[in-house]
PDB file of C-alpha atoms in Angstrom:
ATOM      1  CA  GLN A   1     -21.371  -3.601   8.333  1.00  0.00           C
ATOM      2  CA  SER A   2     -19.413  -3.658   5.260  1.00  0.00           C
ATOM      3  CA  CYS A   3     -15.959  -4.686   5.091  1.00  0.00           C
ATOM      4  CA  GLN A   4     -13.841  -1.916   3.006  1.00  0.00           C
ATOM      5  CA  CYS A   5     -10.464  -3.186   3.424  1.00  0.00           C
ATOM      6  CA  LEU A   6      -8.266  -6.112   4.510  1.00  0.00           C
ATOM      7  CA  ALA A   7      -4.479  -7.187   5.200  1.00  0.00           C
ATOM      8  CA  TRP A   8      -2.833 -10.449   6.013  1.00  0.00           C
ATOM      9  CA  LYS A   9      -0.643 -10.755   8.940  1.00  0.00           C
ATOM     10  CA  PRO A  10       3.078 -11.147   7.955  1.00  0.00           C
ATOM     11  CA  ARG A  11       4.455 -14.680   8.216  1.00  0.00           C
ATOM     12  CA  PRO A  12       7.193 -14.842  11.243  1.00  0.00           C
ATOM     13  CA  VAL A  13      10.576 -14.467  10.320  1.00  0.00           C
ATOM     14  CA  GLY A  14      12.307 -17.641   9.514  1.00  0.00           C
ATOM     15  CA  LEU A  15       8.930 -19.631   9.585  1.00  0.00           C
ATOM     16  CA  TRP A  16       7.959 -21.330   6.347  1.00  0.00           C
ATOM     17  CA  PRO A  17       5.582 -22.329   5.614  1.00  0.00           C
ATOM     18  CA  CYS A  18       3.220 -20.231   8.079  1.00  0.00           C
ATOM     19  CA  PRO A  19       2.024 -22.334  11.005  1.00  0.00           C
ATOM     20  CA  VAL A  20      -1.953 -22.490  10.343  1.00  0.00           C
ATOM     21  CA  GLU A  21      -2.349 -21.363  13.973  1.00  0.00           C
ATOM     22  CA  SER A  22      -0.550 -17.819  13.470  1.00  0.00           C
ATOM     23  CA  GLN A  23      -2.160 -17.028  10.296  1.00  0.00           C
ATOM     24  CA  HIS A  24      -4.568 -14.040  10.625  1.00  0.00           C
ATOM     25  CA  VAL A  25      -6.434 -11.272   8.654  1.00  0.00           C
ATOM     26  CA  VAL A  26      -7.311  -8.018   9.947  1.00  0.00           C
ATOM     27  CA  ALA A  27     -10.110  -5.962   8.295  1.00  0.00           C
ATOM     28  CA  GLY A  28     -11.614  -2.451   8.269  1.00  0.00           C
ATOM     29  CA  TYR A  29     -15.054  -1.878   8.510  1.00  0.00           C
ATOM     30  CA  SER A  30     -17.541   0.980   7.503  1.00  0.00           C
ATOM     31  CA  ASP A  31     -18.466   1.636  11.238  1.00  0.00           C
ATOM     32  CA  GLY A  32     -14.931   2.493  12.158  1.00  0.00           C
ATOM     33  CA  THR A  33     -13.883  -0.769  13.861  1.00  0.00           C
ATOM     34  CA  VAL A  34     -10.816  -3.021  12.992  1.00  0.00           C
ATOM     35  CA  ARG A  35     -11.351  -6.888  13.494  1.00  0.00           C
ATOM     36  CA  VAL A  36      -8.697  -9.557  13.790  1.00  0.00           C
ATOM     37  CA  PHE A  37      -9.703 -13.104  12.363  1.00  0.00           C
ATOM     38  CA  SER A  38      -7.898 -16.312  12.982  1.00  0.00           C
ATOM     39  CA  VAL A  39      -7.815 -18.067   9.442  1.00  0.00           C
ATOM     40  CA  SER A  40      -7.760 -21.665  11.373  1.00  0.00           C
ATOM     41  CA  ARG A  41     -10.514 -21.068  13.514  1.00  0.00           C
ATOM     42  CA  THR A  42     -12.578 -19.020  11.092  1.00  0.00           C
ATOM     43  CA  GLU A  43     -13.731 -16.723  14.101  1.00  0.00           C
ATOM     44  CA  MET A  44     -12.980 -13.187  15.212  1.00  0.00           C
ATOM     45  CA  GLU A  45     -10.237 -12.651  17.868  1.00  0.00           C
ATOM     46  CA  LEU A  46     -10.530  -9.065  18.674  1.00  0.00           C
ATOM     47  CA  LYS A  47     -12.375  -5.849  17.829  1.00  0.00           C
ATOM     48  CA  MET A  48     -11.112  -2.343  18.288  1.00  0.00           C
ATOM     49  CA  HIS A  49     -12.811   1.134  17.460  1.00  0.00           C
ATOM     50  CA  PRO A  50      -9.858   3.437  16.561  1.00  0.00           C
ATOM     51  CA  HIS A  51     -11.898   5.316  14.048  1.00  0.00           C
ATOM     52  CA  ALA A  52     -14.938   7.590  13.970  1.00  0.00           C
ATOM     53  CA  ALA A  53     -15.277   7.351  10.396  1.00  0.00           C
ATOM     54  CA  ALA A  54     -15.386   4.158   7.788  1.00  0.00           C
ATOM     55  CA  LEU A  55     -11.850   2.336   7.172  1.00  0.00           C
ATOM     56  CA  THR A  56     -10.272   3.014   3.865  1.00  0.00           C
ATOM     57  CA  ALA A  57      -6.823   1.015   4.028  1.00  0.00           C
ATOM     58  CA  ILE A  58      -5.407  -1.075   6.538  1.00  0.00           C
ATOM     59  CA  ALA A  59      -1.810  -2.722   7.045  1.00  0.00           C
ATOM     60  CA  TYR A  60       0.072  -4.712   9.547  1.00  0.00           C
ATOM     61  CA  SER A  61       3.803  -3.668  10.548  1.00  0.00           C
ATOM     62  CA  THR A  62       6.541  -5.779   9.223  1.00  0.00           C
ATOM     63  CA  ASP A  63       6.865  -7.839  12.412  1.00  0.00           C
ATOM     64  CA  GLY A  64       2.833  -8.251  12.811  1.00  0.00           C
ATOM     65  CA  GLU A  65       2.959  -6.439  16.082  1.00  0.00           C
ATOM     66  CA  MET A  66       0.970  -3.565  14.913  1.00  0.00           C
ATOM     67  CA  ILE A  67      -1.823  -2.551  13.164  1.00  0.00           C
ATOM     68  CA  LEU A  68      -2.042   0.728  10.935  1.00  0.00           C
ATOM     69  CA  SER A  69      -5.748   1.921   9.882  1.00  0.00           C
ATOM     70  CA  GLY A  70      -6.639   4.616   7.958  1.00  0.00           C
ATOM     71  CA  GLY A  71      -9.856   6.436   7.657  1.00  0.00           C
ATOM     72  CA  LYS A  72     -12.292   8.187   4.857  1.00  0.00           C
ATOM     73  CA  ASP A  73     -11.482  11.290   7.294  1.00  0.00           C
ATOM     74  CA  GLY A  74      -7.811  11.020   6.531  1.00  0.00           C
ATOM     75  CA  ILE A  75      -7.045   9.923  10.350  1.00  0.00           C
ATOM     76  CA  VAL A  76      -4.378   7.307  10.730  1.00  0.00           C
ATOM     77  CA  ALA A  77      -4.541   4.883  13.855  1.00  0.00           C
ATOM     78  CA  VAL A  78      -1.762   2.727  15.155  1.00  0.00           C
ATOM     79  CA  SER A  79      -3.196  -0.227  17.307  1.00  0.00           C
ATOM     80  CA  SER A  80      -1.799  -3.054  19.152  1.00  0.00           C
ATOM     81  CA  PRO A  81      -3.653  -6.594  18.355  1.00  0.00           C
ATOM     82  CA  ARG A  82      -2.016  -7.822  21.497  1.00  0.00           C
ATOM     83  CA  THR A  83      -3.448  -5.173  24.032  1.00  0.00           C
ATOM     84  CA  GLY A  84      -6.487  -3.910  21.936  1.00  0.00           C
ATOM     85  CA  MET A  85      -4.891  -0.290  22.863  1.00  0.00           C
ATOM     86  CA  THR A  86      -4.584   2.202  20.072  1.00  0.00           C
ATOM     87  CA  ILE A  87      -0.992   3.986  20.619  1.00  0.00           C
ATOM     88  CA  HIS A  88      -0.888   6.545  18.125  1.00  0.00           C
ATOM     89  CA  VAL A  89      -3.379   8.664  16.348  1.00  0.00           C
ATOM     90  CA  LEU A  90      -1.836  10.848  13.369  1.00  0.00           C
ATOM     91  CA  ALA A  91      -3.922  13.609  11.813  1.00  0.00           C
ATOM     92  CA  ASP A  92      -1.386  14.931   9.383  1.00  0.00           C
ATOM     93  CA  HIS A  93      -3.648  13.692   6.139  1.00  0.00           C
ATOM     94  CA  LYS A  94      -7.245  14.947   7.923  1.00  0.00           C
ATOM     95  CA  GLY A  95      -9.796  15.836   5.783  1.00  0.00           C
ATOM     96  CA  SER A  96      -8.781  13.640   2.883  1.00  0.00           C
ATOM     97  CA  PRO A  97      -9.381   9.767   2.730  1.00  0.00           C
ATOM     98  CA  ILE A  98      -6.552   7.358   3.309  1.00  0.00           C
ATOM     99  CA  THR A  99      -5.962   5.192  -0.132  1.00  0.00           C
ATOM    100  CA  ILE A 100      -2.599   3.106   0.721  1.00  0.00           C
ATOM    101  CA  LEU A 101      -0.884   2.201   3.949  1.00  0.00           C
ATOM    102  CA  GLN A 102       2.294   0.236   3.600  1.00  0.00           C
ATOM    103  CA  CYS A 103       5.171  -0.758   5.951  1.00  0.00           C
ATOM    104  CA  THR A 104       8.728  -2.016   5.007  1.00  0.00           C
ATOM    105  CA  ARG A 105      11.899  -3.198   6.706  1.00  0.00           C
ATOM    106  CA  LYS A 106      14.579  -0.783   6.658  1.00  0.00           C
ATOM    107  CA  GLN A 107      18.247  -0.914   8.077  1.00  0.00           C
ATOM    108  CA  TYR A 108      18.991   1.622  11.089  1.00  0.00           C
ATOM    109  CA  HIS A 109      20.398   5.066  10.259  1.00  0.00           C
ATOM    110  CA  ASP A 110      19.745   4.601   6.692  1.00  0.00           C
ATOM    111  CA  PHE A 111      17.818   7.726   6.597  1.00  0.00           C
ATOM    112  CA  GLY A 112      19.083   9.437   9.668  1.00  0.00           C
ATOM    113  CA  VAL A 113      16.144   8.306  11.946  1.00  0.00           C
ATOM    114  CA  GLU A 114      15.971   5.631  14.559  1.00  0.00           C
ATOM    115  CA  GLY A 115      13.810   2.507  13.996  1.00  0.00           C
ATOM    116  CA  GLY A 116      13.636  -0.730  12.332  1.00  0.00           C
ATOM    117  CA  GLU A 117      10.758   0.220   9.883  1.00  0.00           C
ATOM    118  CA  LEU A 118       9.680   2.666   7.131  1.00  0.00           C
ATOM    119  CA  TRP A 119       6.015   2.983   6.085  1.00  0.00           C
ATOM    120  CA  LEU A 120       3.934   5.435   4.331  1.00  0.00           C
ATOM    121  CA  ALA A 121       0.522   7.010   4.044  1.00  0.00           C
ATOM    122  CA  THR A 122      -0.984   7.990   0.811  1.00  0.00           C
ATOM    123  CA  SER A 123      -4.418  10.302   0.652  1.00  0.00           C
ATOM    124  CA  SER A 124      -6.533  10.899  -2.286  1.00  0.00           C
ATOM    125  CA  ASP A 125      -5.381  14.555  -2.346  1.00  0.00           C
ATOM    126  CA  ARG A 126      -2.063  13.479  -3.810  1.00  0.00           C
ATOM    127  CA  ARG A 127      -0.322  13.777  -0.382  1.00  0.00           C
ATOM    128  CA  VAL A 128       2.198  11.104   0.660  1.00  0.00           C
ATOM    129  CA  SER A 129       3.782  10.744   4.306  1.00  0.00           C
ATOM    130  CA  VAL A 130       7.014   8.762   4.842  1.00  0.00           C
ATOM    131  CA  TRP A 131       7.596   7.521   8.427  1.00  0.00           C
ATOM    132  CA  GLY A 132      10.242   6.110  10.733  1.00  0.00           C
ATOM    133  CA  SER A 133       9.172   3.927  13.553  1.00  0.00           C
ATOM    134  CA  ASP A 134      10.337   1.684  16.316  1.00  0.00           C
ATOM    135  CA  TRP A 135       7.434   0.572  17.783  1.00  0.00           C
ATOM    136  CA  LEU A 136       8.872  -1.042  20.845  1.00  0.00           C
ATOM    137  CA  GLN A 137      10.460   2.368  21.758  1.00  0.00           C
ATOM    138  CA  ASP A 138       7.206   4.073  21.144  1.00  0.00           C
ATOM    139  CA  LYS A 139       8.932   6.301  18.288  1.00  0.00           C
ATOM    140  CA  CYS A 140       7.200   7.652  14.985  1.00  0.00           C
ATOM    141  CA  GLU A 141       8.717  10.256  13.280  1.00  0.00           C
ATOM    142  CA  LEU A 142       8.171  12.187  10.080  1.00  0.00           C
ATOM    143  CA  LEU A 143      10.821  11.259   7.406  1.00  0.00           C
ATOM    144  CA  ASP A 144       9.326  13.134   4.180  1.00  0.00           C
ATOM    145  CA  TRP A 145       6.335  14.702   2.929  1.00  0.00           C
ATOM    146  CA  LEU A 146       5.467  14.873  -0.730  1.00  0.00           C
ATOM    147  CA  SER A 147       2.838  16.666  -2.345  1.00  0.00           C
ATOM    148  CA  PHE A 148       1.991  16.210  -6.085  1.00  0.00           C
ATOM    149  CA  PRO A 149       0.417  19.082  -8.140  1.00  0.00           C
ATOM    150  CA  ALA A 150      -2.529  18.469 -10.333  1.00  0.00           C
ATOM    151  CA  PRO A 151      -4.924  20.640 -12.666  1.00  0.00           C
ATOM    152  CA  ALA A 152      -8.513  21.633 -11.668  1.00  0.00           C
ATOM    153  CA  GLY A 153     -10.850  18.432 -11.883  1.00  0.00           C
ATOM    154  CA  PRO A 154     -11.898  17.818 -15.496  1.00  0.00           C
ATOM    155  CA  GLU A 155     -15.629  18.395 -16.136  1.00  0.00           C
ATOM    156  CA  GLY A 156     -17.869  15.087 -16.425  1.00  0.00           C
ATOM    157  CA  LEU A 157     -15.622  12.796 -14.473  1.00  0.00           C
ATOM    158  CA  ASP A 158     -17.378  11.609 -11.370  1.00  0.00           C
ATOM    159  CA  SER A 159     -14.148  10.875  -9.517  1.00  0.00           C
ATOM    160  CA  LEU A 160     -10.892  11.395  -9.686  1.00  0.00           C
ATOM    161  CA  PRO A 161      -8.264   8.303 -10.447  1.00  0.00           C
ATOM    162  CA  PRO A 162      -6.709   7.358  -7.111  1.00  0.00           C
ATOM    163  CA  SER A 163      -3.583   8.231  -5.479  1.00  0.00           C
ATOM    164  CA  LEU A 164      -1.384   5.265  -4.998  1.00  0.00           C
ATOM    165  CA  ALA A 165       2.040   4.861  -3.827  1.00  0.00           C
ATOM    166  CA  GLY A 166       4.390   1.872  -2.901  1.00  0.00           C
ATOM    167  CA  PHE A 167       7.938   1.333  -1.688  1.00  0.00           C
ATOM    168  CA  CYS A 168      10.394  -0.040  -4.784  1.00  0.00           C
ATOM    169  CA  PRO A 169      11.402  -3.669  -3.631  1.00  0.00           C
ATOM    170  CA  TRP A 170      14.344  -3.848  -6.168  1.00  0.00           C
ATOM    171  CA  GLU A 171      15.692  -0.125  -5.396  1.00  0.00           C
ATOM    172  CA  HIS A 172      16.283   0.664  -1.895  1.00  0.00           C
ATOM    173  CA  GLY A 173      15.133   4.106  -0.686  1.00  0.00           C
ATOM    174  CA  VAL A 174      12.784   4.790  -3.563  1.00  0.00           C
ATOM    175  CA  LEU A 175       9.098   4.703  -3.877  1.00  0.00           C
ATOM    176  CA  VAL A 176       6.855   4.961  -6.590  1.00  0.00           C
ATOM    177  CA  TYR A 177       3.968   7.329  -6.987  1.00  0.00           C
ATOM    178  CA  VAL A 178       0.784   7.363  -9.706  1.00  0.00           C
ATOM    179  CA  GLY A 179      -2.274   9.714  -9.619  1.00  0.00           C
ATOM    180  CA  PHE A 180      -4.085  12.311 -11.412  1.00  0.00           C
ATOM    181  CA  GLY A 181      -1.839  15.166 -12.252  1.00  0.00           C
ATOM    182  CA  MET A 182      -0.158  17.155 -14.611  1.00  0.00           C
ATOM    183  CA  GLN A 183       0.944  14.304 -16.892  1.00  0.00           C
ATOM    184  CA  LYS A 184       0.038  10.524 -16.919  1.00  0.00           C
ATOM    185  CA  GLU A 185       3.068   9.445 -15.717  1.00  0.00           C
ATOM    186  CA  ALA A 186       4.700   7.107 -12.597  1.00  0.00           C
ATOM    187  CA  LEU A 187       7.005   8.653 -10.723  1.00  0.00           C
ATOM    188  CA  PHE A 188      10.059   7.601  -8.967  1.00  0.00           C
ATOM    189  CA  TYR A 189      11.034   9.258  -5.785  1.00  0.00           C
ATOM    190  CA  SER A 190      14.518   8.974  -3.908  1.00  0.00           C
ATOM    191  CA  LEU A 191      13.936   9.444  -0.381  1.00  0.00           C
ATOM    192  CA  ARG A 192      17.605   9.942   0.131  1.00  0.00           C
ATOM    193  CA  LYS A 193      18.056  12.822  -2.572  1.00  0.00           C
ATOM    194  CA  LYS A 194      14.614  14.154  -1.878  1.00  0.00           C
ATOM    195  CA  GLN A 195      13.603  14.374  -5.609  1.00  0.00           C
ATOM    196  CA  VAL A 196      11.963  12.699  -8.518  1.00  0.00           C
ATOM    197  CA  LEU A 197      14.785  10.292 -10.176  1.00  0.00           C
ATOM    198  CA  ARG A 198      12.776   9.428 -13.139  1.00  0.00           C
ATOM    199  CA  LYS A 199       9.443   9.098 -14.882  1.00  0.00           C
ATOM    200  CA  ILE A 200       7.645   6.777 -16.919  1.00  0.00           C
ATOM    201  CA  SER A 201       4.649   7.902 -19.043  1.00  0.00           C
ATOM    202  CA  LEU A 202       1.479   6.218 -19.070  1.00  0.00           C
ATOM    203  CA  PRO A 203      -1.416   5.737 -21.578  1.00  0.00           C
ATOM    204  CA  ALA A 204      -3.986   7.062 -18.955  1.00  0.00           C
ATOM    205  CA  PHE A 205      -4.152   7.685 -15.385  1.00  0.00           C
ATOM    206  CA  ALA A 206      -3.709   4.491 -13.223  1.00  0.00           C
ATOM    207  CA  THR A 207      -6.318   3.090 -11.217  1.00  0.00           C
ATOM    208  CA  SER A 208      -4.461   0.448  -9.400  1.00  0.00           C
ATOM    209  CA  LEU A 209      -0.388  -0.407  -9.028  1.00  0.00           C
ATOM    210  CA  SER A 210       1.680  -3.454  -7.722  1.00  0.00           C
ATOM    211  CA  LEU A 211       5.145  -3.631  -7.713  1.00  0.00           C
ATOM    212  CA  SER A 212       6.869  -7.024  -8.150  1.00  0.00           C
ATOM    213  CA  PRO A 213       8.698  -8.480  -5.083  1.00  0.00           C
ATOM    214  CA  ALA A 214      10.810 -10.529  -7.323  1.00  0.00           C
ATOM    215  CA  ALA A 215      11.759  -8.747 -10.452  1.00  0.00           C
ATOM    216  CA  PRO A 216      12.066  -5.290 -11.796  1.00  0.00           C
ATOM    217  CA  PHE A 217       8.619  -4.551 -12.978  1.00  0.00           C
ATOM    218  CA  MET A 218       5.380  -3.128 -12.290  1.00  0.00           C
ATOM    219  CA  ALA A 219       1.570  -4.017 -12.885  1.00  0.00           C
ATOM    220  CA  ILE A 220      -0.678  -1.066 -13.473  1.00  0.00           C
ATOM    221  CA  GLY A 221      -4.605  -0.877 -14.183  1.00  0.00           C
ATOM    222  CA  PHE A 222      -6.541   1.541 -16.176  1.00  0.00           C
ATOM    223  CA  GLY A 223      -9.898   3.015 -16.554  1.00  0.00           C
ATOM    224  CA  ASP A 224     -10.445   1.525 -19.887  1.00  0.00           C
ATOM    225  CA  ARG A 225      -9.990  -2.363 -19.252  1.00  0.00           C
ATOM    226  CA  LEU A 226      -6.215  -2.592 -19.809  1.00  0.00           C
ATOM    227  CA  LEU A 227      -3.596  -4.092 -17.553  1.00  0.00           C
ATOM    228  CA  ARG A 228      -0.164  -3.197 -18.084  1.00  0.00           C
ATOM    229  CA  LEU A 229       3.326  -5.010 -17.124  1.00  0.00           C
ATOM    230  CA  GLN A 230       5.888  -2.092 -17.252  1.00  0.00           C
ATOM    231  CA  PRO A 231       9.615  -3.309 -16.975  1.00  0.00           C
ATOM    232  CA  CYS A 232      11.731  -0.987 -14.970  1.00  0.00           C
ATOM    233  CA  PRO A 233      13.355   1.368 -15.109  1.00  0.00           C
ATOM    234  CA  ALA A 234      13.099   1.333 -19.203  1.00  0.00           C
ATOM    235  CA  GLY A 235      11.809  -1.229 -21.716  1.00  0.00           C
ATOM    236  CA  ASP A 236       8.690  -2.295 -23.806  1.00  0.00           C
ATOM    237  CA  PRO A 237       5.799  -2.548 -21.536  1.00  0.00           C
ATOM    238  CA  GLN A 238       3.008  -5.543 -22.188  1.00  0.00           C
ATOM    239  CA  ASP A 239      -0.528  -4.693 -22.733  1.00  0.00           C
ATOM    240  CA  TYR A 240      -3.343  -7.073 -21.758  1.00  0.00           C
ATOM    241  CA  ALA A 241      -6.950  -6.865 -21.980  1.00  0.00           C
ATOM    242  CA  GLY A 242      -9.446  -9.302 -20.649  1.00  0.00           C
ATOM    243  CA  HIS A 243     -11.202  -7.176 -18.008  1.00  0.00           C
ATOM    244  CA  ASP A 244     -14.950  -5.954 -18.241  1.00  0.00           C
ATOM    245  CA  ASP A 245     -14.269  -2.849 -16.599  1.00  0.00           C
ATOM    246  CA  THR A 246     -11.718  -0.818 -14.853  1.00  0.00           C
ATOM    247  CA  VAL A 247      -9.078  -2.655 -13.250  1.00  0.00           C
ATOM    248  CA  HIS A 248      -9.238  -1.503  -9.857  1.00  0.00           C
ATOM    249  CA  LEU A 249      -6.662  -3.838  -8.010  1.00  0.00           C
ATOM    250  CA  CYS A 250      -3.496  -5.564  -8.985  1.00  0.00           C
ATOM    251  CA  ARG A 251      -1.643  -7.498  -6.530  1.00  0.00           C
ATOM    252  CA  PHE A 252       1.763  -9.630  -6.832  1.00  0.00           C
ATOM    253  CA  ALA A 253       1.933 -12.800  -5.121  1.00  0.00           C
ATOM    254  CA  PRO A 254       4.798 -12.923  -2.706  1.00  0.00           C
ATOM    255  CA  SER A 255       6.732 -14.902  -4.916  1.00  0.00           C
ATOM    256  CA  GLY A 256       6.391 -12.510  -7.847  1.00  0.00           C
ATOM    257  CA  ARG A 257       5.083 -15.443 -10.112  1.00  0.00           C
ATOM    258  CA  ARG A 258       1.607 -14.809 -10.281  1.00  0.00           C
ATOM    259  CA  LEU A 259      -0.462 -11.649 -10.266  1.00  0.00           C
ATOM    260  CA  LEU A 260      -3.988 -11.201  -9.213  1.00  0.00           C
ATOM    261  CA  THR A 261      -6.208  -8.360 -10.966  1.00  0.00           C
ATOM    262  CA  ALA A 262      -9.852  -7.357 -10.404  1.00  0.00           C
ATOM    263  CA  SER A 263     -12.379  -5.478 -12.069  1.00  0.00           C
ATOM    264  CA  HIS A 264     -16.349  -4.945 -11.248  1.00  0.00           C
ATOM    265  CA  SER A 265     -17.286  -8.630 -12.005  1.00  0.00           C
ATOM    266  CA  ALA A 266     -14.000 -10.416 -12.596  1.00  0.00           C
ATOM    267  CA  VAL A 267     -10.970 -11.772 -10.988  1.00  0.00           C
ATOM    268  CA  LEU A 268      -8.390 -12.794 -12.977  1.00  0.00           C
ATOM    269  CA  VAL A 269      -5.044 -14.644 -11.967  1.00  0.00           C
ATOM    270  CA  TRP A 270      -2.011 -14.334 -14.255  1.00  0.00           C
ATOM    271  CA  GLU A 271       0.807 -16.672 -14.600  1.00  0.00           C
ATOM    272  CA  LEU A 272       4.231 -14.509 -14.968  1.00  0.00           C
ATOM    273  CA  THR A 273       6.504 -17.164 -16.944  1.00  0.00           C
ATOM    274  CA  GLY A 274       9.235 -14.828 -16.969  1.00  0.00           C
ATOM    275  CA  ALA A 275       9.586 -13.792 -13.470  1.00  0.00           C
TER     276      ALA A 275
END
């Protein structure tokens, strides 16, 4: 089976560096299985089968106690790596592949829901759902539902640009969205005000997105081999060439000082001297 997506288990709070024996990776496969691997022992520790379709996105909860997985059919499953059991199956995005799953810590009652964690799911039909969860209490409550309009798909385009979203690390209660739409832009949406706060124009529809955890700027990849570093909320962007094809992956290191980007046959690591 082919591996479609993977995620590192978060390090335990207060432990740095992370003990080697606690380092794990979870991976989603084309046969609908989720597999947990020990890094130190280089072996599989757990195999679960929460999906009937190929997986397209996977993430750990912020405490590493739950695994969120999304499939090509739009189904999202929440499973426990301790017991191997699936405790929630969410069909809100059914019919459209899940493109992004992301979790973030939040303060209690920030948004009028119980729980210590926010998470979002994004599907390729330009929908984003935001949830408040308390896994220990078996609570999972829908906080917001976003649906972004778009014109009819242009002729000659084999596939539409992906729908991508992420919680903004430097602006509490805000998420950033990019995807095929009426305009080529990045949208900053406030979960408190339930509205788009601002928009940043882009030269093309984005194919990848990552938000810096250390400074207010984001990395955006495009289909014409271009990588852009965009200061937020405003500022002059910096554009970089160097890829041989569509920049389909951007990912900041946890320190924010390095950025990894990938295209068809090239992986580049960038040193961010101003971060």
